[in-house]
Coordinates of C-alpha atoms and ligand atoms in Angstrom, one line a residue:
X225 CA -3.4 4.3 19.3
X226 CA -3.9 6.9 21.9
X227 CA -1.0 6.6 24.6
X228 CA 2.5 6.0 24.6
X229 CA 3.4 2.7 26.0
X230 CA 6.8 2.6 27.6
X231 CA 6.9 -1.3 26.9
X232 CA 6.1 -1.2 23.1
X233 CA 9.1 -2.1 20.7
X234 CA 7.9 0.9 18.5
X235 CA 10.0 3.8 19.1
X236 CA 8.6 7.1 21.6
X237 CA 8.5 9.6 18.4
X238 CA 7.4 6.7 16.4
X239 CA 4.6 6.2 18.3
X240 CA 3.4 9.7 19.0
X241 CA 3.6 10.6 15.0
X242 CA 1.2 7.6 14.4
X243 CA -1.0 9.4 17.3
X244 CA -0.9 13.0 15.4
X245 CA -2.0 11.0 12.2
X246 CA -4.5 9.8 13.3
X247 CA -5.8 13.3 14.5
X248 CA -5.6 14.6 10.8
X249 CA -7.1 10.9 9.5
X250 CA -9.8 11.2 11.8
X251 CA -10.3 14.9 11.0
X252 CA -10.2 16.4 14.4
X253 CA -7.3 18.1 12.9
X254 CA -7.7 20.5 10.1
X255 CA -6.1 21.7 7.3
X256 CA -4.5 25.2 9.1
X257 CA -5.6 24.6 12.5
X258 CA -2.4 25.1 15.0
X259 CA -1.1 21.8 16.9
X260 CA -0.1 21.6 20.7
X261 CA 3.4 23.1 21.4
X262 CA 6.2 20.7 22.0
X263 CA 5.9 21.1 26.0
X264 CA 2.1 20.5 25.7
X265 CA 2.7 17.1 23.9
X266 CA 5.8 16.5 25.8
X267 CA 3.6 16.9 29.1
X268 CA 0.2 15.1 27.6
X269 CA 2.2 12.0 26.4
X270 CA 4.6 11.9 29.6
X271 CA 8.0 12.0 27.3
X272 CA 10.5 14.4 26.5
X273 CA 10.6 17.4 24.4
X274 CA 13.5 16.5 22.5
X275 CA 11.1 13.3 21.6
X276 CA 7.9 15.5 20.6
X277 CA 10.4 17.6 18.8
X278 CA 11.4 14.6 16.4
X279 CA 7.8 13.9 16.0
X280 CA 6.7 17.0 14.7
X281 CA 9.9 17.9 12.8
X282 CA 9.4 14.0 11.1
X283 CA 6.0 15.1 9.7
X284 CA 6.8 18.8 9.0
X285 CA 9.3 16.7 6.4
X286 CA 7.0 14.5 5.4
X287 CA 4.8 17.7 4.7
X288 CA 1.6 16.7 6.9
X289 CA 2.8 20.0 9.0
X290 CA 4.0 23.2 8.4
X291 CA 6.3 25.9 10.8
X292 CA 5.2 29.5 11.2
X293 CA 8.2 31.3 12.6
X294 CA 7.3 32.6 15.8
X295 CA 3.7 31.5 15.4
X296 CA 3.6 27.6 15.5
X297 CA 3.4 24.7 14.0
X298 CA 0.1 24.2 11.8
X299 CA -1.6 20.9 9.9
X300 CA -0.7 21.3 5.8
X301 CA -3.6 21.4 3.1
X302 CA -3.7 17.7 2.4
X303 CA -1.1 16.7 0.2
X304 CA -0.3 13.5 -1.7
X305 CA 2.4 11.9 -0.5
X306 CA 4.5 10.5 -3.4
X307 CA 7.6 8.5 -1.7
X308 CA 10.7 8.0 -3.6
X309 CA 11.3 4.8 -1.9
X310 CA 9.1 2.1 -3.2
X311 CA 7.4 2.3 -6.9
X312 CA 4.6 3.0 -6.8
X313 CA 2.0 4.2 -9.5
X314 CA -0.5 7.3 -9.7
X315 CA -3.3 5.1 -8.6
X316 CA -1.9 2.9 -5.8
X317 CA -0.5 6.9 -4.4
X318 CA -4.5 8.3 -4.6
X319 CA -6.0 5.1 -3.1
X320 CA -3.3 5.3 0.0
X321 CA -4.5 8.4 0.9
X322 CA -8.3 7.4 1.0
X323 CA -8.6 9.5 -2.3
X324 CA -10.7 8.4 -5.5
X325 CA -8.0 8.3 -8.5
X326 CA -9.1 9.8 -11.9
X327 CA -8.0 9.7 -15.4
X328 CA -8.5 11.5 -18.8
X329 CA -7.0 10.6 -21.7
X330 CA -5.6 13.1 -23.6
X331 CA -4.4 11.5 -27.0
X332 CA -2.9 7.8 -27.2
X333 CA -1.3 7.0 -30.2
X334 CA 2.0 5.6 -31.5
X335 CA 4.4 7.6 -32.6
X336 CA 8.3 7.2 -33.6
X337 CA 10.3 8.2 -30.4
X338 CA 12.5 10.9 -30.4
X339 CA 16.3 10.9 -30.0
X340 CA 16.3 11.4 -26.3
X341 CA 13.0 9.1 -25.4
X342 CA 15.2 6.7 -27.6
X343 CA 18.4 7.2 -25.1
X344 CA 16.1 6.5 -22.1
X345 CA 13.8 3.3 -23.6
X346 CA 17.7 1.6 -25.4
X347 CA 16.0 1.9 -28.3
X348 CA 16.9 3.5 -32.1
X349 CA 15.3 7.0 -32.4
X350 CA 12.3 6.2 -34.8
X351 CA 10.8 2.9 -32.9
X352 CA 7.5 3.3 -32.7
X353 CA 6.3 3.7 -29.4
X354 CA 2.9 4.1 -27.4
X355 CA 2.2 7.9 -26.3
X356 CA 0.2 8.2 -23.5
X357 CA -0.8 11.6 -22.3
X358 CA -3.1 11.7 -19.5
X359 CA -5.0 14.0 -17.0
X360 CA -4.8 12.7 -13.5
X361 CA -7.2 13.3 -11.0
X362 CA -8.0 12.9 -7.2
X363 CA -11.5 13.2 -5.9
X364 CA -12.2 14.7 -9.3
X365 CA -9.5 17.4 -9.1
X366 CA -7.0 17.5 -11.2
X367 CA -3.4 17.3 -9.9
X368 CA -1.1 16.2 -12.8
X369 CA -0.2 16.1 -16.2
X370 CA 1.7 12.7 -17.2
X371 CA 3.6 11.9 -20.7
X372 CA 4.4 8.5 -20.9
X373 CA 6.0 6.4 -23.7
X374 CA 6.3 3.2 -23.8
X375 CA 8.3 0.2 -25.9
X376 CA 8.0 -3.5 -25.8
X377 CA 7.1 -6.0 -28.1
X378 CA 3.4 -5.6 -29.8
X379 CA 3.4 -2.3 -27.4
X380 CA 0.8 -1.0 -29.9
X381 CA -1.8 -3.6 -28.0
X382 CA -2.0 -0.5 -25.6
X383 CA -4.3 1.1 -28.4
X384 CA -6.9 -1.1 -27.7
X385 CA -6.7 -0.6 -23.7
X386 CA -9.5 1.5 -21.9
X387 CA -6.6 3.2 -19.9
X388 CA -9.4 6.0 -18.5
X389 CA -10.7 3.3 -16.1
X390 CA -7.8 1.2 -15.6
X391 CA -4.5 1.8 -13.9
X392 CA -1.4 1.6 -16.8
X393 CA 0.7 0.0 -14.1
X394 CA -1.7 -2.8 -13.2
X395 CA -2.4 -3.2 -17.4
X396 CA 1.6 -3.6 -17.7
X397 CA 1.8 -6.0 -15.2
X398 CA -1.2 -8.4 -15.1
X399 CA -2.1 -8.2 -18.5
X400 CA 1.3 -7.9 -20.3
X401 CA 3.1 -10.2 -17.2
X402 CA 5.5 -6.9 -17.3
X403 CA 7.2 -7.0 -13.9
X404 CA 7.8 -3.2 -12.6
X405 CA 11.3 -3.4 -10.7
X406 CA 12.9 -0.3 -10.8
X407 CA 12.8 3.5 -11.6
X408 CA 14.9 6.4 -12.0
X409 CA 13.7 9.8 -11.6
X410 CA 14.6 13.5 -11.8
X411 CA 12.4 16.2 -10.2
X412 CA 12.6 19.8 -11.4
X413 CA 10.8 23.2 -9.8
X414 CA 9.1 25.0 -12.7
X415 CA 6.3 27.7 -13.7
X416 CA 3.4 26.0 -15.8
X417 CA 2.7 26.9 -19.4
X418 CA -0.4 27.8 -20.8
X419 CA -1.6 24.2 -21.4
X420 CA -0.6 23.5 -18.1
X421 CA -2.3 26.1 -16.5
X422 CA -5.6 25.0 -18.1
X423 CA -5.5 21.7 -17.5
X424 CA -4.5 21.6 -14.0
X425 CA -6.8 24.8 -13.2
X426 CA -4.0 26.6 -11.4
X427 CA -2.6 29.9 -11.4
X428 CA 0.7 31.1 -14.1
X429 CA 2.5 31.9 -11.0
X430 CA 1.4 28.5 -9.1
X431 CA 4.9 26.8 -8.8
X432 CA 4.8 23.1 -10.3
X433 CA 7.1 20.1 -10.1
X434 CA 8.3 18.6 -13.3
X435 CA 9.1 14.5 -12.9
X436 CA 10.8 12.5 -15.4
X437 CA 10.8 9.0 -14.7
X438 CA 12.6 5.6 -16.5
X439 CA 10.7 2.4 -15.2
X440 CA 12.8 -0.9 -15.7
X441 CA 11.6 -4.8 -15.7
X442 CA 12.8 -7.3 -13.8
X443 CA 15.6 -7.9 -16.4
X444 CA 16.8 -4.3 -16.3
X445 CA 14.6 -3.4 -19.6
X446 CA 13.3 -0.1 -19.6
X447 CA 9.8 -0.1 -20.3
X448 CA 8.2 3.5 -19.4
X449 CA 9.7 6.8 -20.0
X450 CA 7.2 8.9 -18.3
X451 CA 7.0 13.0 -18.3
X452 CA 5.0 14.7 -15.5
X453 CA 3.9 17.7 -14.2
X454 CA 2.3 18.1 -10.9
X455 CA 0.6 21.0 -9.1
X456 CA 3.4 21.7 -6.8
X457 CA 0.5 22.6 -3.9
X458 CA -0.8 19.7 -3.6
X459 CA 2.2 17.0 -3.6
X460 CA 4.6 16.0 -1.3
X461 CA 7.7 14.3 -2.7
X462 CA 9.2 12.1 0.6
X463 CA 12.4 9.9 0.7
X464 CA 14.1 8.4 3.5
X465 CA 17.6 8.4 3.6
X466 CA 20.5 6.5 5.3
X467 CA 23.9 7.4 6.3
X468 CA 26.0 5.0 4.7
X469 CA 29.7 6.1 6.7
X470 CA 30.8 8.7 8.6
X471 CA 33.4 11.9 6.8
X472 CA 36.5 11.0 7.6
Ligands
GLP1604 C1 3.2 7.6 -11.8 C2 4.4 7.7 -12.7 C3 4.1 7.4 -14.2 C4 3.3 6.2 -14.3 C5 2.1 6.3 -13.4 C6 1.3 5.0 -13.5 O1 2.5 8.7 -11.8 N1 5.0 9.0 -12.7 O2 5.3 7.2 -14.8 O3 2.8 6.0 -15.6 O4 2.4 6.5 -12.1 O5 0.1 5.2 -12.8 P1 -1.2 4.4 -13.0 O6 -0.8 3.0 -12.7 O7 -2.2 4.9 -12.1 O8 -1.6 4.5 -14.5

């Protein structure tokens, strides 16, 4: 898409932020080059301000830009996009942005869960259950740290799983017929500790984003209770939200 067609069903803004994309996608943008003022798209495109202005404030939320005051609006370092919408896995988030996903295994093991991982898996504290810590990677550089421990029956199958070159979510679900419904999960600002800053190569004033996630089945089981860490300059956490009713 290059133009703005008056007669399409897609929305003006919609339509424009699918043209600025494709700028970055195609690289003609780059990371920290300046984009055209409001007026300059509004006048390119043949629409309003007000309509550029939605646009560029829609992907300055989604983290593709970023305001300078007084200076602009410039393209963002590229960022992974994790939305809070649908549930979606490491993996299937790297491959969406053209990225290769990567994996090290840190330790894998089964261990008797603790009293909280036993609150969030509805299990007794002491159930053994798989511990997965892993090093993730995109285009072989490393952007987070993930904890995971898992219960279901036979669980301890995972052992025997090469999950360095396979994706746990896609395991779970075609191998173990596992269906991934739902999650819940929490994200916290933090500073990295020591292991942290190793591992992820960062800086022990880089600011990180702690995740905790719950994943349920289809029959409202929780399966996964996952622990992350993520190099807070490289990630974009996105959700969409809806008003539901207006304050009385
Ligand atoms: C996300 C979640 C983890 C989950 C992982 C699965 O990163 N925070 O809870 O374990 O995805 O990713 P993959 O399917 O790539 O192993």
């Amino acid at each position: 898409m290059s133009a703005i067609y008056r007669n399409s069903p897609l929305p003006r803004y919609f339509q424009l932020k699918e043209i600025l994309r494709e700028r970055i996608r195609a690289g003609e943008w780059k990371p920290g080059d300046l984009i055209p003022s409001e007026r300059e798209l509004s006048e390119k495109y043949g629409i309003s301000r007000m309509t550029a202005r939605q646009a560029i404030t829609d992907l300055v939320n989604e983290g593709l830009f970023y305001r300078e005051q007084g200076k602009g609006t410039f393209v963002s370092q590229r960022k992974i996009t994790q939305q809070l919408i649908h549930l979606t896995g490491f993996t299937e988030d790297i491959r969406a942005r053209g990225q290769q996903p990567g994996t090290k295994v840190l330790s894998a093991e089964m261990r008797p869960a603790d009293e909280a991982t036993a609150e969030k898996l509805r299990i007794s504290p002491g159930t053994m259950v798989f511990r997965l810590q892993r090093l993730r990677l995109a285009d072989g550089e490393p952007l987070a740290i993930e904890l995971s421990q898992i219960s279901f029956k036979e669980c301890e199958r995972l052992l025997d799983e090469d999950l360095e070159h396979q994706s746990l979510y896609r395991v779970l679900e075609s191998k173990y017929g596992i269906i991934l419904m739902e999650a819940d999960q929490e994200l916290e600002a933090g500073l990295p500790g020591n292991e942290e800053v190793q591992l992820l190569k960062i800086a022990p004033t880089s600011p990180v984003l702690y995740t905790r996630r719950t994943t349920y089945t289809e029959r409202n089981q929780p399966v996964e209770y996952a622990q992350s860490v993520y190099c807070g300059n490289k990630y974009t956490f996105y959700t969409h939200m809806k008003r539901e009713q207006l304050m009385p």
